Short mmCIF file of C-alpha atoms and ligand atoms in Angstrom, two decimals:
data_model
loop_
_atom_site.label_atom_id
_atom_site.label_comp_id
_atom_site.label_asym_id
_atom_site.label_seq_id
_atom_site.Cartn_x
_atom_site.Cartn_y
_atom_site.Cartn_z
CA MET A 25 -36.12 6.24 28.94
CA GLU A 26 -39.29 7.94 30.20
CA GLY A 27 -38.80 9.79 33.44
CA LYS A 28 -35.00 9.69 33.23
CA SER A 29 -32.92 12.80 33.96
CA ILE A 30 -31.24 14.89 31.30
CA ALA A 31 -27.84 13.42 32.31
CA THR A 32 -29.12 9.89 31.74
CA LEU A 33 -30.96 10.80 28.54
CA ALA A 34 -27.86 12.49 27.14
CA VAL A 35 -25.99 9.22 27.58
CA HIS A 36 -28.67 6.81 26.32
CA ALA A 37 -31.06 8.60 23.95
CA GLY A 38 -30.67 7.51 20.33
CA SER A 39 -27.82 5.16 21.19
CA LYS A 40 -29.38 1.92 19.92
CA SER A 41 -29.24 0.82 16.29
CA PRO A 42 -32.35 1.64 14.25
CA PRO A 43 -34.49 -1.33 13.22
CA SER A 44 -32.70 -3.18 10.45
CA ILE A 45 -32.87 -1.11 7.26
CA THR A 46 -31.67 -3.61 4.73
CA ASP A 47 -32.26 -1.60 1.58
CA ALA A 48 -30.05 1.42 2.35
CA LYS A 49 -27.86 1.86 -0.73
CA VAL A 50 -24.77 2.55 1.34
CA ALA A 51 -23.97 0.58 4.46
CA PRO A 52 -23.78 2.63 7.67
CA ILE A 53 -20.61 3.39 9.61
CA TYR A 54 -20.50 1.33 12.80
CA ALA A 55 -18.64 3.78 14.98
CA SER A 56 -19.13 1.68 18.10
CA SER A 57 -16.02 0.55 19.93
CA VAL A 58 -17.95 -2.13 21.85
CA TRP A 59 -21.11 -4.29 21.65
CA THR A 60 -23.58 -5.17 24.39
CA PHE A 61 -24.81 -8.65 25.32
CA ASP A 62 -27.92 -10.04 26.95
CA SER A 63 -25.87 -12.43 29.06
CA LEU A 64 -22.37 -13.60 29.82
CA ASN A 65 -23.27 -16.80 28.01
CA GLN A 66 -24.09 -14.86 24.81
CA LEU A 67 -20.80 -12.95 25.08
CA ASP A 68 -18.99 -16.29 25.31
CA GLU A 69 -20.77 -17.61 22.20
CA VAL A 70 -19.93 -14.50 20.14
CA TRP A 71 -16.34 -14.31 21.41
CA GLU A 72 -15.72 -17.94 20.39
CA GLY A 73 -17.37 -17.42 16.99
CA ARG A 74 -20.22 -19.85 17.70
CA GLU A 75 -22.74 -17.03 17.30
CA PRO A 76 -22.39 -14.19 14.76
CA GLY A 77 -21.61 -10.78 16.21
CA PHE A 78 -18.95 -8.38 17.35
CA VAL A 79 -17.32 -7.75 20.73
CA TYR A 80 -14.80 -4.92 20.56
CA SER A 81 -13.52 -2.91 17.58
CA ARG A 82 -9.83 -3.70 18.15
CA MET A 83 -10.82 -7.32 17.44
CA ALA A 84 -13.34 -6.73 14.63
CA ASN A 85 -15.78 -4.06 13.47
CA PRO A 86 -18.59 -4.43 10.89
CA THR A 87 -17.48 -1.46 8.74
CA VAL A 88 -13.85 -2.54 8.79
CA GLN A 89 -15.02 -6.06 7.98
CA GLN A 90 -16.91 -4.75 4.96
CA LEU A 91 -13.70 -3.18 3.66
CA GLU A 92 -11.86 -6.44 4.31
CA GLN A 93 -14.46 -8.37 2.33
CA ALA A 94 -14.28 -5.90 -0.55
CA VAL A 95 -10.47 -5.97 -0.89
CA CYS A 96 -10.47 -9.74 -0.41
CA GLN A 97 -12.71 -10.01 -3.46
CA LEU A 98 -10.61 -7.55 -5.49
CA GLU A 99 -7.35 -9.36 -4.72
CA GLY A 100 -8.71 -12.91 -4.66
CA GLY A 101 -8.01 -14.33 -1.21
CA ASP A 102 -9.69 -16.36 1.54
CA GLY A 103 -9.63 -13.43 3.93
CA ALA A 104 -8.29 -9.99 4.69
CA ALA A 105 -7.22 -7.96 7.71
CA ALA A 106 -7.27 -4.14 7.71
CA TYR A 107 -5.21 -1.82 9.93
CA GLY A 108 -4.60 1.84 10.61
CA SER A 109 -1.79 2.29 8.04
CA GLY A 110 -0.02 0.42 5.27
CA THR A 111 3.03 0.17 7.49
CA ALA A 112 0.96 -1.43 10.27
CA ALA A 113 -0.52 -3.95 7.82
CA ILE A 114 2.90 -4.84 6.42
CA ALA A 115 4.44 -5.14 9.90
CA VAL A 116 1.62 -7.48 10.95
CA ALA A 117 2.00 -9.54 7.75
CA LEU A 118 5.76 -9.88 8.32
CA MET A 119 5.17 -10.89 11.94
CA ALA A 120 2.62 -13.47 10.82
CA GLY A 121 5.11 -14.98 8.37
CA LEU A 122 8.31 -14.85 10.42
CA ASN A 123 9.85 -16.06 13.69
CA PRO A 124 13.12 -15.13 15.39
CA GLY A 125 16.00 -16.72 13.47
CA ASP A 126 14.22 -16.47 10.10
CA HIS A 127 15.59 -14.72 7.03
CA VAL A 128 13.95 -12.46 4.43
CA VAL A 129 14.99 -11.81 0.83
CA ALA A 130 13.71 -8.38 -0.22
CA HIS A 131 14.09 -6.30 -3.34
CA GLN A 132 16.81 -3.70 -2.78
CA VAL A 133 14.54 -0.83 -3.83
CA LEU A 134 11.47 -0.55 -1.59
CA TYR A 135 9.50 2.15 0.15
CA GLY A 136 12.11 3.45 2.64
CA GLY A 137 9.84 2.96 5.66
CA ILE A 138 9.63 -0.79 5.03
CA PHE A 139 13.34 -0.98 4.21
CA ALA A 140 14.00 0.56 7.66
CA LEU A 141 11.39 -1.67 9.33
CA LEU A 142 13.13 -4.77 8.03
CA ARG A 143 16.70 -3.58 8.44
CA TYR A 144 16.43 -2.02 11.90
CA GLU A 145 13.28 -3.18 13.73
CA PHE A 146 13.01 -6.78 12.55
CA ALA A 147 16.78 -7.19 13.04
CA LYS A 148 16.12 -6.51 16.74
CA LEU A 149 13.73 -9.49 16.73
CA GLY A 150 16.47 -11.74 15.32
CA ILE A 151 15.09 -11.63 11.77
CA THR A 152 17.66 -10.74 9.11
CA THR A 153 17.08 -9.42 5.58
CA SER A 154 19.18 -9.62 2.41
CA PHE A 155 18.33 -6.74 0.07
CA VAL A 156 19.08 -7.90 -3.47
CA ASP A 157 18.05 -7.05 -7.01
CA CYS A 158 14.90 -9.18 -7.26
CA THR A 159 14.47 -8.23 -10.93
CA ASP A 160 17.40 -10.64 -11.44
CA LEU A 161 16.21 -14.20 -10.74
CA ASN A 162 19.79 -15.41 -10.21
CA ALA A 163 20.24 -12.81 -7.48
CA VAL A 164 17.09 -14.15 -5.76
CA LEU A 165 18.32 -17.74 -6.05
CA GLY A 166 21.73 -16.75 -4.70
CA ALA A 167 20.24 -14.93 -1.70
CA LEU A 168 17.92 -17.73 -0.51
CA LYS A 169 19.13 -19.51 2.64
CA SER A 170 17.85 -22.57 4.47
CA ASN A 171 16.07 -20.23 6.95
CA THR A 172 14.53 -17.90 4.31
CA LYS A 173 10.80 -17.77 5.04
CA VAL A 174 9.73 -14.69 3.10
CA VAL A 175 10.53 -13.12 -0.25
CA TYR A 176 9.29 -9.52 -0.14
CA LEU A 177 8.50 -7.39 -3.20
CA GLU A 178 6.58 -4.33 -4.30
CA THR A 179 4.72 -5.01 -7.58
CA ILE A 180 6.01 -1.66 -8.89
CA CYS A 181 8.80 -0.57 -6.57
CA ASN A 182 9.01 2.80 -4.90
CA PRO A 183 10.64 4.99 -6.26
CA LEU A 184 12.25 3.39 -9.34
CA MET A 185 9.11 1.63 -10.62
CA GLU A 186 10.96 -1.63 -11.28
CA VAL A 187 8.81 -4.74 -11.71
CA ALA A 188 9.99 -8.18 -10.62
CA ASP A 189 8.71 -11.37 -12.24
CA ILE A 190 6.23 -12.52 -9.58
CA PRO A 191 5.40 -15.93 -11.17
CA GLU A 192 9.08 -16.88 -11.54
CA ILE A 193 9.93 -15.67 -8.04
CA ALA A 194 6.94 -17.51 -6.56
CA ALA A 195 8.11 -20.75 -8.23
CA ILE A 196 11.65 -20.29 -6.86
CA ALA A 197 10.50 -19.30 -3.35
CA HIS A 198 7.91 -22.06 -3.05
CA GLY A 199 10.49 -24.62 -4.12
CA ARG A 200 12.52 -23.55 -1.08
CA GLY A 201 9.63 -23.36 1.39
CA ALA A 202 9.37 -19.55 1.49
CA ARG A 203 6.25 -17.41 1.10
CA VAL A 204 6.06 -14.49 -1.33
CA LEU A 205 4.64 -11.27 0.16
CA VAL A 206 3.80 -8.55 -2.36
CA ASP A 207 3.02 -4.91 -1.61
CA ASN A 208 0.58 -4.13 -4.42
CA THR A 209 0.10 -0.45 -3.49
CA PHE A 210 1.41 1.12 -6.73
CA ALA A 211 -0.26 -1.27 -9.19
CA SER A 212 -3.58 -1.66 -7.31
CA PRO A 213 -5.72 -4.73 -8.07
CA VAL A 214 -6.79 -3.00 -11.28
CA HIS A 215 -3.38 -3.55 -12.88
CA CYS A 216 -2.15 -6.61 -10.96
CA ARG A 217 -3.56 -9.34 -8.74
CA PRO A 218 -0.37 -10.87 -7.33
CA ARG A 219 -2.11 -13.91 -5.79
CA GLU A 220 -3.27 -14.96 -9.27
CA LEU A 221 0.42 -14.86 -10.26
CA GLY A 222 1.52 -17.12 -7.41
CA ALA A 223 2.13 -14.67 -4.52
CA ASP A 224 0.89 -15.87 -1.13
CA VAL A 225 0.08 -12.60 0.59
CA VAL A 226 -0.84 -9.20 -0.84
CA MET A 227 -0.53 -5.99 1.14
CA HIS A 228 -1.63 -2.42 0.47
CA SER A 229 -1.09 0.99 1.83
CA ALA A 230 -4.81 1.74 1.39
CA THR A 231 -3.80 5.34 2.11
CA LYS A 232 -2.92 5.40 -1.58
CA TYR A 233 -4.95 4.23 -4.60
CA LEU A 234 -7.58 2.17 -2.74
CA CYS A 235 -8.67 5.32 -0.91
CA GLY A 236 -7.47 7.66 -3.63
CA HIS A 237 -8.34 11.02 -2.08
CA SER A 238 -5.45 11.76 0.35
CA ASP A 239 -7.76 11.83 3.36
CA VAL A 240 -7.11 8.52 5.16
CA THR A 241 -4.25 6.37 6.41
CA ALA A 242 -5.07 2.66 6.20
CA GLY A 243 -3.56 -0.67 5.26
CA ILE A 244 -4.75 -4.16 4.43
CA ILE A 245 -3.45 -7.72 4.04
CA VAL A 246 -5.07 -10.40 1.85
CA GLY A 247 -4.09 -14.05 2.14
CA ASP A 248 -5.27 -17.58 2.85
CA SER A 249 -7.41 -18.31 5.92
CA ASP A 250 -4.59 -19.59 8.15
CA PHE A 251 -2.40 -16.58 7.42
CA ILE A 252 -5.23 -14.10 8.03
CA LYS A 253 -6.17 -15.86 11.28
CA LYS A 254 -2.58 -15.42 12.48
CA ALA A 255 -2.53 -11.79 11.31
CA LYS A 256 -5.79 -11.04 13.13
CA ALA A 257 -4.46 -12.52 16.37
CA ILE A 258 -1.32 -10.35 16.05
CA GLY A 259 -3.44 -7.28 15.20
CA THR A 260 -5.64 -7.84 18.25
CA ALA A 261 -2.55 -8.21 20.44
CA LEU A 262 -0.75 -5.11 19.09
CA GLY A 263 -3.77 -2.87 18.42
CA PRO A 264 -3.01 -0.99 15.15
CA THR A 265 -6.78 -0.68 14.65
CA LEU A 266 -8.37 0.97 11.61
CA SER A 267 -11.07 3.52 12.41
CA PRO A 268 -14.52 2.60 10.99
CA PHE A 269 -14.79 6.11 9.49
CA ASP A 270 -11.56 5.57 7.60
CA ALA A 271 -12.63 2.08 6.52
CA TRP A 272 -15.84 3.60 5.13
CA LEU A 273 -13.88 6.27 3.23
CA VAL A 274 -11.62 3.62 1.68
CA LEU A 275 -14.70 1.61 0.69
CA ARG A 276 -16.11 4.72 -0.98
CA GLY A 277 -12.79 5.30 -2.74
CA ILE A 278 -12.81 1.75 -4.07
CA ARG A 279 -16.07 2.40 -5.94
CA THR A 280 -14.15 4.60 -8.41
CA LEU A 281 -10.82 2.73 -8.31
CA ALA A 282 -11.04 1.29 -11.82
CA ILE A 283 -11.81 4.56 -13.59
CA ARG A 284 -9.29 6.46 -11.49
CA MET A 285 -6.56 3.94 -12.36
CA GLU A 286 -7.41 4.13 -16.04
CA ARG A 287 -6.93 7.91 -15.95
CA HIS A 288 -3.87 7.85 -13.63
CA SER A 289 -2.18 5.30 -15.90
CA GLY A 290 -3.05 7.07 -19.15
CA ASN A 291 -1.80 10.40 -17.82
CA ALA A 292 1.38 8.86 -16.38
CA LEU A 293 2.25 7.17 -19.68
CA ALA A 294 1.79 10.45 -21.54
CA LEU A 295 3.90 12.40 -19.01
CA ALA A 296 6.60 9.68 -19.02
CA ARG A 297 6.83 9.88 -22.82
CA TYR A 298 7.04 13.67 -22.68
CA LEU A 299 9.77 13.65 -20.01
CA ALA A 300 11.76 10.96 -21.87
CA SER A 301 12.10 13.35 -24.80
CA HIS A 302 13.10 16.37 -22.67
CA PRO A 303 16.75 17.52 -22.90
CA LYS A 304 16.91 18.40 -19.17
CA VAL A 305 15.83 14.88 -18.15
CA SER A 306 18.51 12.18 -18.10
CA ALA A 307 16.33 9.19 -17.12
CA VAL A 308 12.64 8.36 -16.77
CA HIS A 309 11.49 5.42 -14.66
CA TYR A 310 8.09 4.14 -15.75
CA PRO A 311 7.23 0.47 -16.43
CA GLY A 312 5.18 1.36 -19.49
CA LEU A 313 8.16 2.79 -21.39
CA ALA A 314 9.98 0.39 -23.71
CA SER A 315 13.22 1.85 -22.30
CA SER A 316 12.36 0.68 -18.76
CA THR A 317 14.89 -1.84 -17.42
CA THR A 318 12.00 -4.11 -16.43
CA ALA A 319 9.65 -3.48 -19.39
CA LEU A 320 9.42 -7.24 -20.10
CA GLN A 321 8.57 -8.16 -16.51
CA ALA A 322 6.01 -5.34 -16.50
CA GLN A 323 4.29 -6.81 -19.56
CA HIS A 324 4.24 -10.19 -17.83
CA VAL A 325 2.92 -8.96 -14.49
CA LEU A 326 0.77 -5.87 -15.18
CA SER A 327 -2.36 -5.58 -17.26
CA GLY A 328 -4.54 -2.74 -18.47
CA GLY A 329 -1.94 -0.06 -17.68
CA TYR A 330 1.22 0.64 -15.72
CA GLY A 331 -0.01 2.80 -12.86
CA GLY A 332 0.13 6.47 -12.02
CA MET A 333 3.62 6.65 -10.48
CA LEU A 334 6.79 7.66 -12.30
CA SER A 335 10.14 9.15 -11.38
CA PHE A 336 12.77 10.97 -13.38
CA THR A 337 16.28 12.29 -12.98
CA VAL A 338 16.92 15.89 -13.89
CA THR A 339 20.25 17.32 -14.90
CA GLY A 340 21.96 19.28 -12.12
CA GLY A 341 21.53 16.81 -9.23
CA LEU A 342 19.88 18.08 -6.06
CA ALA A 343 19.89 21.70 -7.28
CA GLY A 344 18.09 20.66 -10.48
CA ALA A 345 15.54 18.56 -8.58
CA ARG A 346 14.95 21.39 -6.11
CA ALA A 347 14.42 23.91 -8.94
CA VAL A 348 11.85 21.68 -10.68
CA ILE A 349 9.96 20.73 -7.50
CA ASP A 350 9.87 24.31 -6.22
CA THR A 351 8.78 25.73 -9.58
CA LEU A 352 5.93 23.34 -10.34
CA GLU A 353 2.60 24.96 -9.51
CA LEU A 354 -0.16 22.50 -10.29
CA ALA A 355 1.94 19.61 -8.99
CA GLU A 356 2.50 20.44 -5.33
CA LEU A 357 5.26 18.98 -3.18
CA ALA A 358 3.56 16.36 -0.98
CA PRO A 359 5.37 13.33 0.47
CA SER A 360 2.60 10.82 -0.24
CA LEU A 361 0.95 9.66 -3.44
CA ALA A 362 -2.06 8.34 -5.32
CA GLY A 363 -4.51 11.16 -4.70
CA THR A 364 -6.55 12.73 -7.49
CA ALA A 365 -4.10 15.67 -7.74
CA THR A 366 -0.66 15.43 -9.32
CA THR A 367 2.04 15.76 -6.64
CA THR A 368 5.79 15.43 -6.48
CA THR A 369 8.33 14.45 -3.90
CA HIS A 370 12.07 14.02 -3.54
CA PRO A 371 12.64 10.40 -2.41
CA GLY A 372 16.10 11.12 -0.97
CA LYS A 373 14.62 13.73 1.36
CA THR A 374 11.35 11.97 2.18
CA SER A 375 10.35 8.33 1.57
CA HIS A 376 13.97 7.09 1.39
CA ARG A 377 15.53 9.43 3.92
CA SER A 378 16.18 6.57 6.36
CA ILE A 379 18.47 4.77 3.88
CA PRO A 380 22.11 5.87 4.08
CA ARG A 381 22.81 8.18 1.12
CA ALA A 382 25.65 6.13 -0.36
CA GLU A 383 23.51 3.00 -0.23
CA ARG A 384 20.44 4.55 -1.84
CA GLU A 385 22.63 6.08 -4.54
CA GLU A 386 24.11 2.64 -5.22
CA TYR A 387 20.55 1.32 -5.76
CA GLY A 388 19.80 4.20 -8.14
CA VAL A 389 17.97 6.59 -5.81
CA GLY A 390 20.14 9.64 -6.40
CA ASP A 391 19.77 13.29 -5.42
CA GLY A 392 18.50 14.32 -8.86
CA LEU A 393 15.54 11.92 -8.65
CA VAL A 394 12.04 13.44 -8.57
CA ARG A 395 9.03 11.19 -7.99
CA VAL A 396 5.66 12.11 -9.47
CA SER A 397 2.26 10.84 -8.49
CA VAL A 398 0.37 11.64 -11.67
CA GLY A 399 -3.17 12.76 -10.95
CA ILE A 400 -6.40 12.71 -12.90
CA GLU A 401 -6.32 16.32 -14.14
CA ASP A 402 -6.27 17.19 -17.85
CA ILE A 403 -2.93 15.88 -19.17
CA HIS A 404 -2.31 19.08 -21.14
CA ASP A 405 -2.30 21.10 -17.91
CA ILE A 406 0.04 18.60 -16.23
CA ILE A 407 2.53 18.66 -19.12
CA ALA A 408 2.39 22.47 -19.32
CA ASP A 409 3.34 22.62 -15.61
CA PHE A 410 6.38 20.37 -16.15
CA THR A 411 7.39 22.25 -19.33
CA ARG A 412 7.44 25.51 -17.36
CA ALA A 413 9.33 24.04 -14.39
CA LEU A 414 11.96 22.30 -16.52
CA SER A 415 12.60 25.52 -18.43
CA ARG A 416 13.94 26.99 -15.16
CA ILE A 417 16.96 24.69 -14.88
C1 PLP B 514 4.78 1.19 -1.59
C2 PLP B 514 4.41 1.61 -0.21
N1 PLP B 514 4.06 0.69 0.68
C3 PLP B 514 3.73 1.02 1.95
C4 PLP B 514 3.73 2.32 2.37
C5 PLP B 514 3.36 2.66 3.78
O1 PLP B 514 2.04 3.05 3.85
P1 PLP B 514 1.42 4.00 4.99
O2 PLP B 514 2.01 5.35 4.79
O3 PLP B 514 -0.04 3.91 4.76
O4 PLP B 514 1.86 3.43 6.30
C6 PLP B 514 4.07 3.33 1.46
C7 PLP B 514 4.07 4.74 1.89
O5 PLP B 514 4.36 5.64 1.13
C8 PLP B 514 4.43 2.96 0.15
O6 PLP B 514 4.81 3.88 -0.77
#
């Protein structure tokens, strides 16, 4: 660069990688969108996978790849593909598993965004979905058709925290030639590894527990090599790329996932027990309570805890829910989940807003339902906040 002008230096100085520093404790962030090549021939070799390397970050990026390798190991798969949101990852997984004319059987209670994706967007592609109670194996059997290619579940469903029997459903679905896709966002691989239970593909909104600090949107799919190859081709074609910075933050979050989940789950169980005994609370949805409608499935499918998410119905419908949400101080109203801080939301007005009211009420998502993402604060402070808020209704 000697003798070059300031304009040229500003573009090129310090732009090359440092000599390989293999003993750095934490891998660097590869923020490059593109790689350079000595020749067209070398580009060809890398592009075709005959030589190791990277071409363009929409196709693959070393930092994103590191995250993929980490989650692949946590969930037990042949490969993984990470994207810029959980929704993007799930959309890519559904596209990889479905063709026009195919049919999906999905649990009737799901994150509202995915419910809408299946009901409205995939319907436009000629892919239909039957939403049934997948906690009832007979309902699953009854909904399967000759063109059913996917059975879609959330390990712990949003927002009612129901748990379906993944091993039984996998046996039924596989017997009929369908794959089982499981969104493992709420359980995290700490409490469930769906592929070990027979699921084919696992998906995450990594925005949630994998990251754990409410500062990233990301998503990831784990599956067998053929499925991931298909997903990567779709991801490259559509471009829902994950930023390397965000991949790095999720990787950092994962380092504390196990201890965070232990605390989230312990706190959530304690808060669920407290709420279940409160006179202003008519129902508590938490898989770790013996009163849960799917307590048996939860014991079969989850281990080491039941996660940090719970929901409860307060007396007084929407007015009661509004009073509690607005009065809580420590637990702020925030329509996401799984950060270190306790937060609440109203599913009917946020995550499940796209589902017609009558329909969501039929599934059990009523106007008095409050969802809580239980954080890692001291449980006494969390319970004191809810005691105060509930005293106002
Ligand atoms: C269970 C579940 N899956 C998927 C998603 C979508 O994830 P993202 O917001 O990262 O697109 C959400 C969002 O809340 C969710 O709750």
